XYZ file of C-alpha atoms in Angstrom:
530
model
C 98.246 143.123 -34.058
C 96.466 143.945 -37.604
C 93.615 145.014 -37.411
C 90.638 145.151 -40.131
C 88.659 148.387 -40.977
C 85.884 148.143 -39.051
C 83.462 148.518 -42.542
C 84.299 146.208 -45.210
C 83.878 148.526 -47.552
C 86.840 150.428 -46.829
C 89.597 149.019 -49.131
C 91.861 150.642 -51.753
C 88.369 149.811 -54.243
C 87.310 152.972 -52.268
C 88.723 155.530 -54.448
C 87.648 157.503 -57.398
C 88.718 156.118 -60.472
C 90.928 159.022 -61.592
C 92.986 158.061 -58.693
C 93.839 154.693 -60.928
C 94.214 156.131 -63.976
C 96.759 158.946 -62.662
C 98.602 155.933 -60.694
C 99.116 154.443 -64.688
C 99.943 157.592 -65.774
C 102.367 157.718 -63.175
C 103.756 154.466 -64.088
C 103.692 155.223 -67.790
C 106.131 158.092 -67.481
C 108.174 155.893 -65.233
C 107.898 158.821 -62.291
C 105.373 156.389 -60.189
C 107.820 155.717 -57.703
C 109.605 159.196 -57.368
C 109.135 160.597 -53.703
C 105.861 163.029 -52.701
C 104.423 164.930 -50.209
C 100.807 165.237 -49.556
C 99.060 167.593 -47.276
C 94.907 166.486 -46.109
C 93.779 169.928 -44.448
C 90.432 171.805 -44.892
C 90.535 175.281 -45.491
C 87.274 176.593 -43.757
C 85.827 176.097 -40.217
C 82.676 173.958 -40.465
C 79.120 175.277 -38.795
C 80.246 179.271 -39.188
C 82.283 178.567 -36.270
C 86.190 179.052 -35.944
C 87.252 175.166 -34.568
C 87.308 172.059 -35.954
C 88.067 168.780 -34.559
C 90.166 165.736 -36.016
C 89.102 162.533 -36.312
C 88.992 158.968 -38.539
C 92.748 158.401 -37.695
C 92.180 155.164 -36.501
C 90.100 153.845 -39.632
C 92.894 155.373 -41.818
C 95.507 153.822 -40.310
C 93.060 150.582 -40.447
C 93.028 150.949 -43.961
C 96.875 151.801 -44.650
C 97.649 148.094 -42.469
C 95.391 146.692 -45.061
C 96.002 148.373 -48.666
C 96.138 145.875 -51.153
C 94.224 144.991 -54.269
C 92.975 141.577 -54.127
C 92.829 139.542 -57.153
C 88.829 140.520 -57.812
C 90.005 143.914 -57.454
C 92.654 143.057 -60.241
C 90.404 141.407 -61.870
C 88.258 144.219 -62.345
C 90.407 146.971 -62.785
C 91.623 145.070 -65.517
C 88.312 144.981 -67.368
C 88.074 148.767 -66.950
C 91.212 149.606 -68.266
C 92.353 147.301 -70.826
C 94.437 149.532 -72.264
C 97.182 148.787 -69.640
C 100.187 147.030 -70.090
C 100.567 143.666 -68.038
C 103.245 145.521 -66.004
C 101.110 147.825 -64.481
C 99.140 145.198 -63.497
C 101.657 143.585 -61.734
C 103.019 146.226 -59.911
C 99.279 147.154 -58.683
C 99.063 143.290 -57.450
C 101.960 144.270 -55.212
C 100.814 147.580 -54.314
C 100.813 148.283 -50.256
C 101.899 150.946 -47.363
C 104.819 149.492 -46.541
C 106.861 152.585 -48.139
C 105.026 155.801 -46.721
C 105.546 157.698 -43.696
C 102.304 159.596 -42.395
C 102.071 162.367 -39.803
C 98.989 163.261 -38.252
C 97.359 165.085 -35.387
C 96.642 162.836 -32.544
C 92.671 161.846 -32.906
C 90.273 164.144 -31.350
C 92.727 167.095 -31.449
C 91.177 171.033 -31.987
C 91.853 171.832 -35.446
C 92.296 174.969 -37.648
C 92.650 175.729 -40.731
C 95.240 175.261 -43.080
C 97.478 172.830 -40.477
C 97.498 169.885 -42.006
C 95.468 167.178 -40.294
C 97.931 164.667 -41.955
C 100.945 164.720 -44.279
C 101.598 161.875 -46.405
C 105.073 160.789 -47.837
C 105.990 158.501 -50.070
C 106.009 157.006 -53.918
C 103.577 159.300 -55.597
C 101.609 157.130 -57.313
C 100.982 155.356 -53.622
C 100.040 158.539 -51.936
C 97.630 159.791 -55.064
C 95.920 156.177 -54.333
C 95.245 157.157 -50.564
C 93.515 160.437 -51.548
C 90.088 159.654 -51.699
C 89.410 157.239 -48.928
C 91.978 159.280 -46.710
C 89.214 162.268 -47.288
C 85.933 160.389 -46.788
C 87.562 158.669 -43.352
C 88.722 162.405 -42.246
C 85.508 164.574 -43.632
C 82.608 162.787 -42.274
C 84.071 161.824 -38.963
C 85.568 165.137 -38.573
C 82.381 167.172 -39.371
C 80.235 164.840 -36.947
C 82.902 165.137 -33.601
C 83.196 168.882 -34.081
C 79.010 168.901 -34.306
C 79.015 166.618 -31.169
C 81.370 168.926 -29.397
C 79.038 171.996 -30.594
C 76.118 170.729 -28.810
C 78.421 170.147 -25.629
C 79.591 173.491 -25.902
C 75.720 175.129 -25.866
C 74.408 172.815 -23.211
C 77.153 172.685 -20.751
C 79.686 169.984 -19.266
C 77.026 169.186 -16.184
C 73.925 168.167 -18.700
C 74.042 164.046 -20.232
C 73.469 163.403 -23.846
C 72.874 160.932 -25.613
C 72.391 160.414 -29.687
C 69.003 159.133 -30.950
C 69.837 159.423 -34.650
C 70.202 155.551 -36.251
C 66.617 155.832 -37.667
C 67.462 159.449 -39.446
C 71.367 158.937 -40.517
C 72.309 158.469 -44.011
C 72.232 154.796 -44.225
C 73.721 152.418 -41.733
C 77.525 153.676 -42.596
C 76.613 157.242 -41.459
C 74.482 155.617 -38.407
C 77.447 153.758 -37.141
C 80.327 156.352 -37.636
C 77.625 159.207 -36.261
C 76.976 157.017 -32.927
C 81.039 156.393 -32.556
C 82.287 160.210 -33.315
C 79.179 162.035 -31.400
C 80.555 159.886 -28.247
C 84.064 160.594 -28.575
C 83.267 164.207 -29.076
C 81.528 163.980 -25.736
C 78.243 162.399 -25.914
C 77.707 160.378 -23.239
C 75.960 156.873 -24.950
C 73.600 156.412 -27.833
C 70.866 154.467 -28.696
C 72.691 152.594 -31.226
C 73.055 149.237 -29.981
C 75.556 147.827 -32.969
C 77.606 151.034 -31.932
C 77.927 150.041 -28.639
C 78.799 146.527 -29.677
C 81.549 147.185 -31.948
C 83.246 150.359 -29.934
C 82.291 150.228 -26.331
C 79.673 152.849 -26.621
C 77.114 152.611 -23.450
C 74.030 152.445 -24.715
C 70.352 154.063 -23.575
C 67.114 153.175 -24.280
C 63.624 153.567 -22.617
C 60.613 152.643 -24.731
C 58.088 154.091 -27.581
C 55.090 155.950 -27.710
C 54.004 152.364 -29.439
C 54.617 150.729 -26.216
C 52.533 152.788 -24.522
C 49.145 152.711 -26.840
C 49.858 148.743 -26.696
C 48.528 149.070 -23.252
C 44.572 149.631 -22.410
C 43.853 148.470 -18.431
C 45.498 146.803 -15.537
C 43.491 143.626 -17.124
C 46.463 143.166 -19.196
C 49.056 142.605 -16.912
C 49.006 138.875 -16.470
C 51.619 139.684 -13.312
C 51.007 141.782 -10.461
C 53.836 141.069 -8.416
C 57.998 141.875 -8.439
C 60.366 141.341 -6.297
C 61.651 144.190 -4.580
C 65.411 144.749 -3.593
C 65.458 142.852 -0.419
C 64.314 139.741 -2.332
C 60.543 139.705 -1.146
C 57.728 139.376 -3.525
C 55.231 142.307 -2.946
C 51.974 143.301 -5.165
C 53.185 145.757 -6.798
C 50.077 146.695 -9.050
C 47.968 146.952 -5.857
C 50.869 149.141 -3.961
C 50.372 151.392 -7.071
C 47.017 151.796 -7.542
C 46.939 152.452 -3.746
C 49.290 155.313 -4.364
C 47.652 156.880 -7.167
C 44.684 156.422 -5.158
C 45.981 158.805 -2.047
C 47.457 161.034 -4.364
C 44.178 161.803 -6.009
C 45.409 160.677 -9.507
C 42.226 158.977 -10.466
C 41.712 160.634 -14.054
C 44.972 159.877 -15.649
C 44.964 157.575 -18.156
C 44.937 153.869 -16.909
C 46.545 151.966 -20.630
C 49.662 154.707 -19.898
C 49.856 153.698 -16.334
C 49.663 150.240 -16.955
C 52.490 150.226 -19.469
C 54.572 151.799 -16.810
C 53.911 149.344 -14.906
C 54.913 146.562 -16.660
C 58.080 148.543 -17.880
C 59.023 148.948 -14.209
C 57.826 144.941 -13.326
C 61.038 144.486 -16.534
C 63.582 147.029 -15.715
C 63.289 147.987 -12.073
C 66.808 149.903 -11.643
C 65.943 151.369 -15.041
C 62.560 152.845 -15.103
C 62.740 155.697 -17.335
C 59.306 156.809 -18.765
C 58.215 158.322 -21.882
C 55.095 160.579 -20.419
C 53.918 162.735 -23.603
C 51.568 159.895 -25.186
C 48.303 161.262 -24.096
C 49.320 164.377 -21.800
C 52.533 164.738 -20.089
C 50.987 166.954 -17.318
C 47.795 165.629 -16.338
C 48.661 161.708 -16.922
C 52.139 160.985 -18.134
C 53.942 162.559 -15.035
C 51.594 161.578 -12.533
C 51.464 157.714 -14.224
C 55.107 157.964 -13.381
C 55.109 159.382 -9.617
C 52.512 156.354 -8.920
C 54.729 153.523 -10.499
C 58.086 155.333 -8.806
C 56.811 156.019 -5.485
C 56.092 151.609 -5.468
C 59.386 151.051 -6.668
C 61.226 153.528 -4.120
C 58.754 151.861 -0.999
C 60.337 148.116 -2.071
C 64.090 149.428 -2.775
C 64.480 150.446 -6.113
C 65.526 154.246 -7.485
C 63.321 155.098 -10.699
C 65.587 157.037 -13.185
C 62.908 159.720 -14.839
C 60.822 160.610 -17.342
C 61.431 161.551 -21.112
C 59.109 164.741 -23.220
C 58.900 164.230 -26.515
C 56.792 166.602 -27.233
C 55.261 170.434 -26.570
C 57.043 173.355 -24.718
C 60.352 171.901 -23.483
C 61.225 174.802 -21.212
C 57.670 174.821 -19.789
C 57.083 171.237 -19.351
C 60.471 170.762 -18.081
C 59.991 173.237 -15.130
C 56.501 172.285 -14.764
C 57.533 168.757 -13.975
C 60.394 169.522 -12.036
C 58.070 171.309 -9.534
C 55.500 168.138 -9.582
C 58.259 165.886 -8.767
C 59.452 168.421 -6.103
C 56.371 168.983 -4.407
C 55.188 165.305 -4.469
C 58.763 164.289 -3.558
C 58.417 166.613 -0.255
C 55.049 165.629 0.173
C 55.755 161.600 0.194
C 59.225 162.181 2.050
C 61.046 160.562 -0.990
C 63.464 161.345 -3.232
C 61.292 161.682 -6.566
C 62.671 165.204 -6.793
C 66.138 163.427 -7.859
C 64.780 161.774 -10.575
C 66.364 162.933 -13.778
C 63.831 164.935 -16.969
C 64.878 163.946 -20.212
C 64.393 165.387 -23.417
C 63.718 164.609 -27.119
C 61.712 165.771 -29.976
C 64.249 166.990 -33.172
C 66.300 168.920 -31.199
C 69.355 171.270 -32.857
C 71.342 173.723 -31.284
C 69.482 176.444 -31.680
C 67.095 174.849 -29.866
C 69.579 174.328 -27.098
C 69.912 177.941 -27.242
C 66.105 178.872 -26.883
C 65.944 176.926 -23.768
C 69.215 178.091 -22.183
C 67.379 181.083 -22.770
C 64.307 180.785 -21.185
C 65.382 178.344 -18.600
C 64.648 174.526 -18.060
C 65.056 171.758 -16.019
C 66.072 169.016 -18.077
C 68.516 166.990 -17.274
C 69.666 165.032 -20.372
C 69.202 165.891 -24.025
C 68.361 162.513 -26.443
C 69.447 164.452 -29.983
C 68.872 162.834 -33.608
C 68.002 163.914 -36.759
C 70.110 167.513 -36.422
C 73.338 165.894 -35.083
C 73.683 162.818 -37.433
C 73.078 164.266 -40.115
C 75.185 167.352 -39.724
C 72.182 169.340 -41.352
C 73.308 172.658 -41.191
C 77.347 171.545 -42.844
C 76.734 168.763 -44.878
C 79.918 168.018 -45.893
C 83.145 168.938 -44.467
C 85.417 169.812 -47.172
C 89.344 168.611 -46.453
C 90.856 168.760 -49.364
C 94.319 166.154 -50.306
C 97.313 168.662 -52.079
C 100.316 168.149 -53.091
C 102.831 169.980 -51.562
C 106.472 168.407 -52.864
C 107.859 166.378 -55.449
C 110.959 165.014 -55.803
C 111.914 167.095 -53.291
C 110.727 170.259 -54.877
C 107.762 172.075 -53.090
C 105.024 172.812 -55.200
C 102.203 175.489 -54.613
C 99.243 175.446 -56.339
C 98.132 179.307 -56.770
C 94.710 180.547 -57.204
C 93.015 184.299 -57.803
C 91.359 183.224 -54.122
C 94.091 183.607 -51.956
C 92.037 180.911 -50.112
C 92.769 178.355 -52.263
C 96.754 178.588 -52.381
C 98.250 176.427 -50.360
C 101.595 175.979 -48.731
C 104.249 174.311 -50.210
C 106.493 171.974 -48.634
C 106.712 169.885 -45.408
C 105.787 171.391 -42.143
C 105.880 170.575 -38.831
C 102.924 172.400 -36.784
C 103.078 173.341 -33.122
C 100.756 175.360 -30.967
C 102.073 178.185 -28.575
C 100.465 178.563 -25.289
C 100.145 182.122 -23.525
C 100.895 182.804 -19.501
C 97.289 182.083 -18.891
C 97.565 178.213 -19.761
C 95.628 179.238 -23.281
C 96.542 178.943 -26.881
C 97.428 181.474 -28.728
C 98.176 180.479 -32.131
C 99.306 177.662 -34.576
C 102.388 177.892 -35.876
C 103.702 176.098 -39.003
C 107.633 175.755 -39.742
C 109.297 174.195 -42.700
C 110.412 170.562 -41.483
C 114.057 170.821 -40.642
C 113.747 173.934 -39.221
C 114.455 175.369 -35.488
C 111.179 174.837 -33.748
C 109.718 177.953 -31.801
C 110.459 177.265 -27.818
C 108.856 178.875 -24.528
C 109.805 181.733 -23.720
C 111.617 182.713 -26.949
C 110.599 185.886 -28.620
C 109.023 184.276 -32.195
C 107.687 186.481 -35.216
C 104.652 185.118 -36.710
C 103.179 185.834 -40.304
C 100.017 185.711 -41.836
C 100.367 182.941 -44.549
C 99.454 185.311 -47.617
C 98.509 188.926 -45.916
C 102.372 190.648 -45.151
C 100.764 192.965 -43.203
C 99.371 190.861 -40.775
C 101.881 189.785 -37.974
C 102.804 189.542 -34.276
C 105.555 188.464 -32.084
C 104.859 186.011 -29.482
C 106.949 184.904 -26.362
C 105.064 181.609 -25.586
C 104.927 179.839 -21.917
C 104.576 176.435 -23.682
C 104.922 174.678 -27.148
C 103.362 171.455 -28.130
C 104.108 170.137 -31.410
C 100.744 168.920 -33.192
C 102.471 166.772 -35.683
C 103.651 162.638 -35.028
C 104.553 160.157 -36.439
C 101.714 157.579 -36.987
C 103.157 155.777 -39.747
C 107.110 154.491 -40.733
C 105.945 151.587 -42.706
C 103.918 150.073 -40.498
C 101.571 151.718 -37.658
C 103.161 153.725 -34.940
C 100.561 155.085 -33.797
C 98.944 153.392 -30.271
C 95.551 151.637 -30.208
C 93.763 154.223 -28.505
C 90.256 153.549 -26.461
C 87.692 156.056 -27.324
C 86.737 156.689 -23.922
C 90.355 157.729 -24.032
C 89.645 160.178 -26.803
C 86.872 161.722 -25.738
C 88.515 162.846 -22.032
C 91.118 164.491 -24.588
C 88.386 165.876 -26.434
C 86.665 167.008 -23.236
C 89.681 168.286 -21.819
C 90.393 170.645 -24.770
C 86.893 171.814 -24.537
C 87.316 172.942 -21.215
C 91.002 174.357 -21.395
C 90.498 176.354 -24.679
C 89.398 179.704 -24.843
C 85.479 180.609 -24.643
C 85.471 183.132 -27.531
C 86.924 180.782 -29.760
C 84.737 178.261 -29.392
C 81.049 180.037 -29.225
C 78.431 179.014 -31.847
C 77.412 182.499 -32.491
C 80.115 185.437 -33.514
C 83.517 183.215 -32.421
C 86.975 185.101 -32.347
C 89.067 183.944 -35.164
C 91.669 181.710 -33.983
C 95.056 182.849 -35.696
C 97.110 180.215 -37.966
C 100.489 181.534 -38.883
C 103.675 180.986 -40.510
C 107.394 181.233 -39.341
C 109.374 183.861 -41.244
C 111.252 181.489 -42.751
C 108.575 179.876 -44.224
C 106.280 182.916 -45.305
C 109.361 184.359 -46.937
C 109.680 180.783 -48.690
C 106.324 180.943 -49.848
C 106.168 184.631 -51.072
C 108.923 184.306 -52.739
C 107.801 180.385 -54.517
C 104.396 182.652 -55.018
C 106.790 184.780 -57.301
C 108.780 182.006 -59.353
C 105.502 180.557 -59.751
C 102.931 183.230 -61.261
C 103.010 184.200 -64.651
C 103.790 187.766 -65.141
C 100.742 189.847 -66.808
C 101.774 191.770 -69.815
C 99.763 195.032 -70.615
C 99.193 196.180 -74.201
């Protein structure tokens, strides 16, 4: 079935206009139909770290099943360049995807660079038309998975979170794709509610510090009672007030209780309370144990409390203890109940309190993860590597902007302990490496740098998404986030630290370094000294 980006925005109008004006150019010369090869890559780790992770396959292939110029588009191209001969126009009209074959990495897979996230092949003037959108559906959703997977990294696989960051993303675009890629790299729901609508996301919420102050006395409850979870009707503001009243919590304050209250009489099985409005310590978790303790005596499990606000690792360990001893105390199980925590957190924060120890159980994150402050941008870049069945390099003084000509096939070779090694890339038609076969592997540019390897297992990274028409399965991102998940877990530690990572090797066959060195030759002018 066809299937519609999900932002209506993303059409082939999503381009930079040099992309149009090259595709005439293209046409002009009469070359606009000639065969190419494109490589998307990036060519630096994001975050100082040394992994990436790939995503936005699915809205690229989204956009590929839907690339054509309606007639407004026509319309108004035609207006902006009316210097183009009717011709033009007419092939444009008839413009589509029908022609190139795409390889990428399967979504959500770890990433290095160099290996080309996708390669693109087909009529050049095509494939110079897919650039730019191809780049802003890889960059952004690419940066924000590999940020989400960060945060997993520093807090651990046994600790929830969930992204808070609608109100703080850069417009509802960035809201959206932050709350679908910070779940699929392993978030476990967000607060984003049109997220959860159009993916699947679960969804969280508790309430604001608004809801709280909106609340003065009991007076305002025009309903004492709720039904308890055997279907009786019991008082449940007297039940509390009788609670707070033998636990000796008679100076907290009573609007703060009273909006617990009526946030436990509407969400019973989902009482989760935000205790930092007036004092977390001396009224918000003690509000909480009151209106918890009713709803455990009459069958219900409260979930927790959220901080906001103050001295995480203190507060967190502070009210772990109150819930413990009043848990004991009461013969409940209030010392379950989870701690959550907010208030602009980033990783190093994460790192502090690892530190210095908490209790929190789950982590609501915003402002720091959606908006990717510390990386703002990506930076895949969209080369071309072949024409007309000639592989082009484009050379550079920075030996970090060459790149490597030709079609390749990447695989990644596994060592006897079940981890990766290294990336490989091979010219396309050539013998791919195989386990337990002794392989030499270069250094794209440096000759000296190189090692043999004898791998236990070789998975290629490259397939076919693309013939045409999409190959590529529908894939449920709860199905892409386990493969995200299980890559965290089964790749190596030292690779994937946030502070002084090992450099994860990307190399080259022989055949193809010696290809390149010696296209790196052919291709560079020859200084002459006078």
């Amino acid at each position: 079935m066809k299937m519609e980006p999900t932002n209506t925005l993303v059409n082939p109008m999503l381009t930079d206009f040099y992309q149009i004006t090259m595709a005439y150019a293209y046409w002009k010369a009469g070359v606009h139909e000639e065969e190419a090869v494109f490589d998307l890559f990036f060519r630096t780790n994001p975050f100082r770290g040394e992994f990436a992770i790939y995503a936005g396959l699915e809205e690229k292939l989204r956009l590929f099943e839907n690339f054509h110029f309606s007639n407004d588009h026509i319309a108004y191209l035609k207006q902006q360049m009316p210097q183009c001969e009717d011709e033009f126009i007419e092939w444009l009209k008839n413009v589509d995807c029908s022609r190139m074959k795409i390889y990428a990495l399967k979504e959500g897979t770890i990433a290095f660079p160099r290996v080309p996230l996708m390669r693109i092949q087909g009529p050049i003037a095509v494939g110079q038309m897919l650039e730019t959108a191809s780049l802003t559906l890889t960059n952004y959703p690419s940066l924000m998975i590999t940020n989400a997977a960060k945060y997993r990294l520093i807090v651990g696989f046994d600790k929830e979170l969930i992204e808070f960051g609608l109100r703080r993303a850069q417009g509802p675009d960035g809201g959206v794709s932050a709350s679908r890629y910070s779940y699929m790299g392993s978030f476990e729901a967000t607060s984003n509610v049109l997220a959860g609508y159009l993916f699947g996301v679960p969804i969280r919420g508790t309430h604001a510090h608004s809801y709280v102050q909106s609340f003065t006395g009991i007076d305002n409850l025009k309903n004492h009672t709720l039904v308890g979870a055997d279907g009786k009707t019991h008082d449940f503001v007297k039940m509390v007030l009788e609670i707070r009243a033998d636990l000796g919590f008679n100076n907290t304050n009573q609007g703060e209780l009273t909006s617990f209250i009526a946030y436990a009489q509407a969400f019973p099985n989902g009482f989760l309370a935000l205790v930092d409005t007036y004092d977390s310590l001396k009224s918000g978790v003690p509000n909480f144990m009151c209106v918890a303790l009713g709803l455990f005596k009459i069958g219900y499990k409260p979930i927790g409390v959220r901080l906001d606000s103050g001295d995480l690792s203190y507060l967190s360990k502070a009210t772990r203890e109150m819930l413990v001893q009043t848990g004991a105390s009461t013969n409940t199980n209030l010392s379950r109940c989870r701690i959550m925590a907010s208030n602009e957190i980033n990783r190093s924060v994460l790192t502090s309190l690892k530190q210095q120890g908490h209790a929190i159980d789950s982590f609501g994150i915003g402002t720091h993860l959606v908006t990717c402050d510390d990386q703002p941008a990506m930076g895949c870049v969209y080369k071309l590597v072949e024409a007309k069945g000639i592989p082009r390099i484009k050379l550079s003084q920075e030996l970090g902007k060459m790149t490597i000509p030709g079609k390749k096939d990447a695989y990644r070779l596994f060592g006897e302990d079940g981890y990766s090694l290294l990336d490989l890339m091979i010219r396309v038609g050539d013998k791919p490496p195989q386990p337990a076969e002794r392989t030499l592997c270069h250094h794209p540019f440096d000759p000296i740098k190189r090692v043999y390897v004898t791998p236990s297992k070789v998975i290629p990274l490259h397939h076919c998404v693309w013939d045409g028409k999409r190959i590529y399965p529908h894939v449920p991102l709860s199905e892409s986030r386990n493969y995200v998940l299980d890559q965290l877990r089964s790749t190596r530690a030292d690779h994937l630290r946030d502070i002084n990572p090992t450099p994860y090797k990307v190399s080259v066959s022989e055949e193809l370094y010696n290809y390149v060195y010696n296209l790196w030759a052919e291709e560079s002018p020859v200084t002459e000294l006078k």
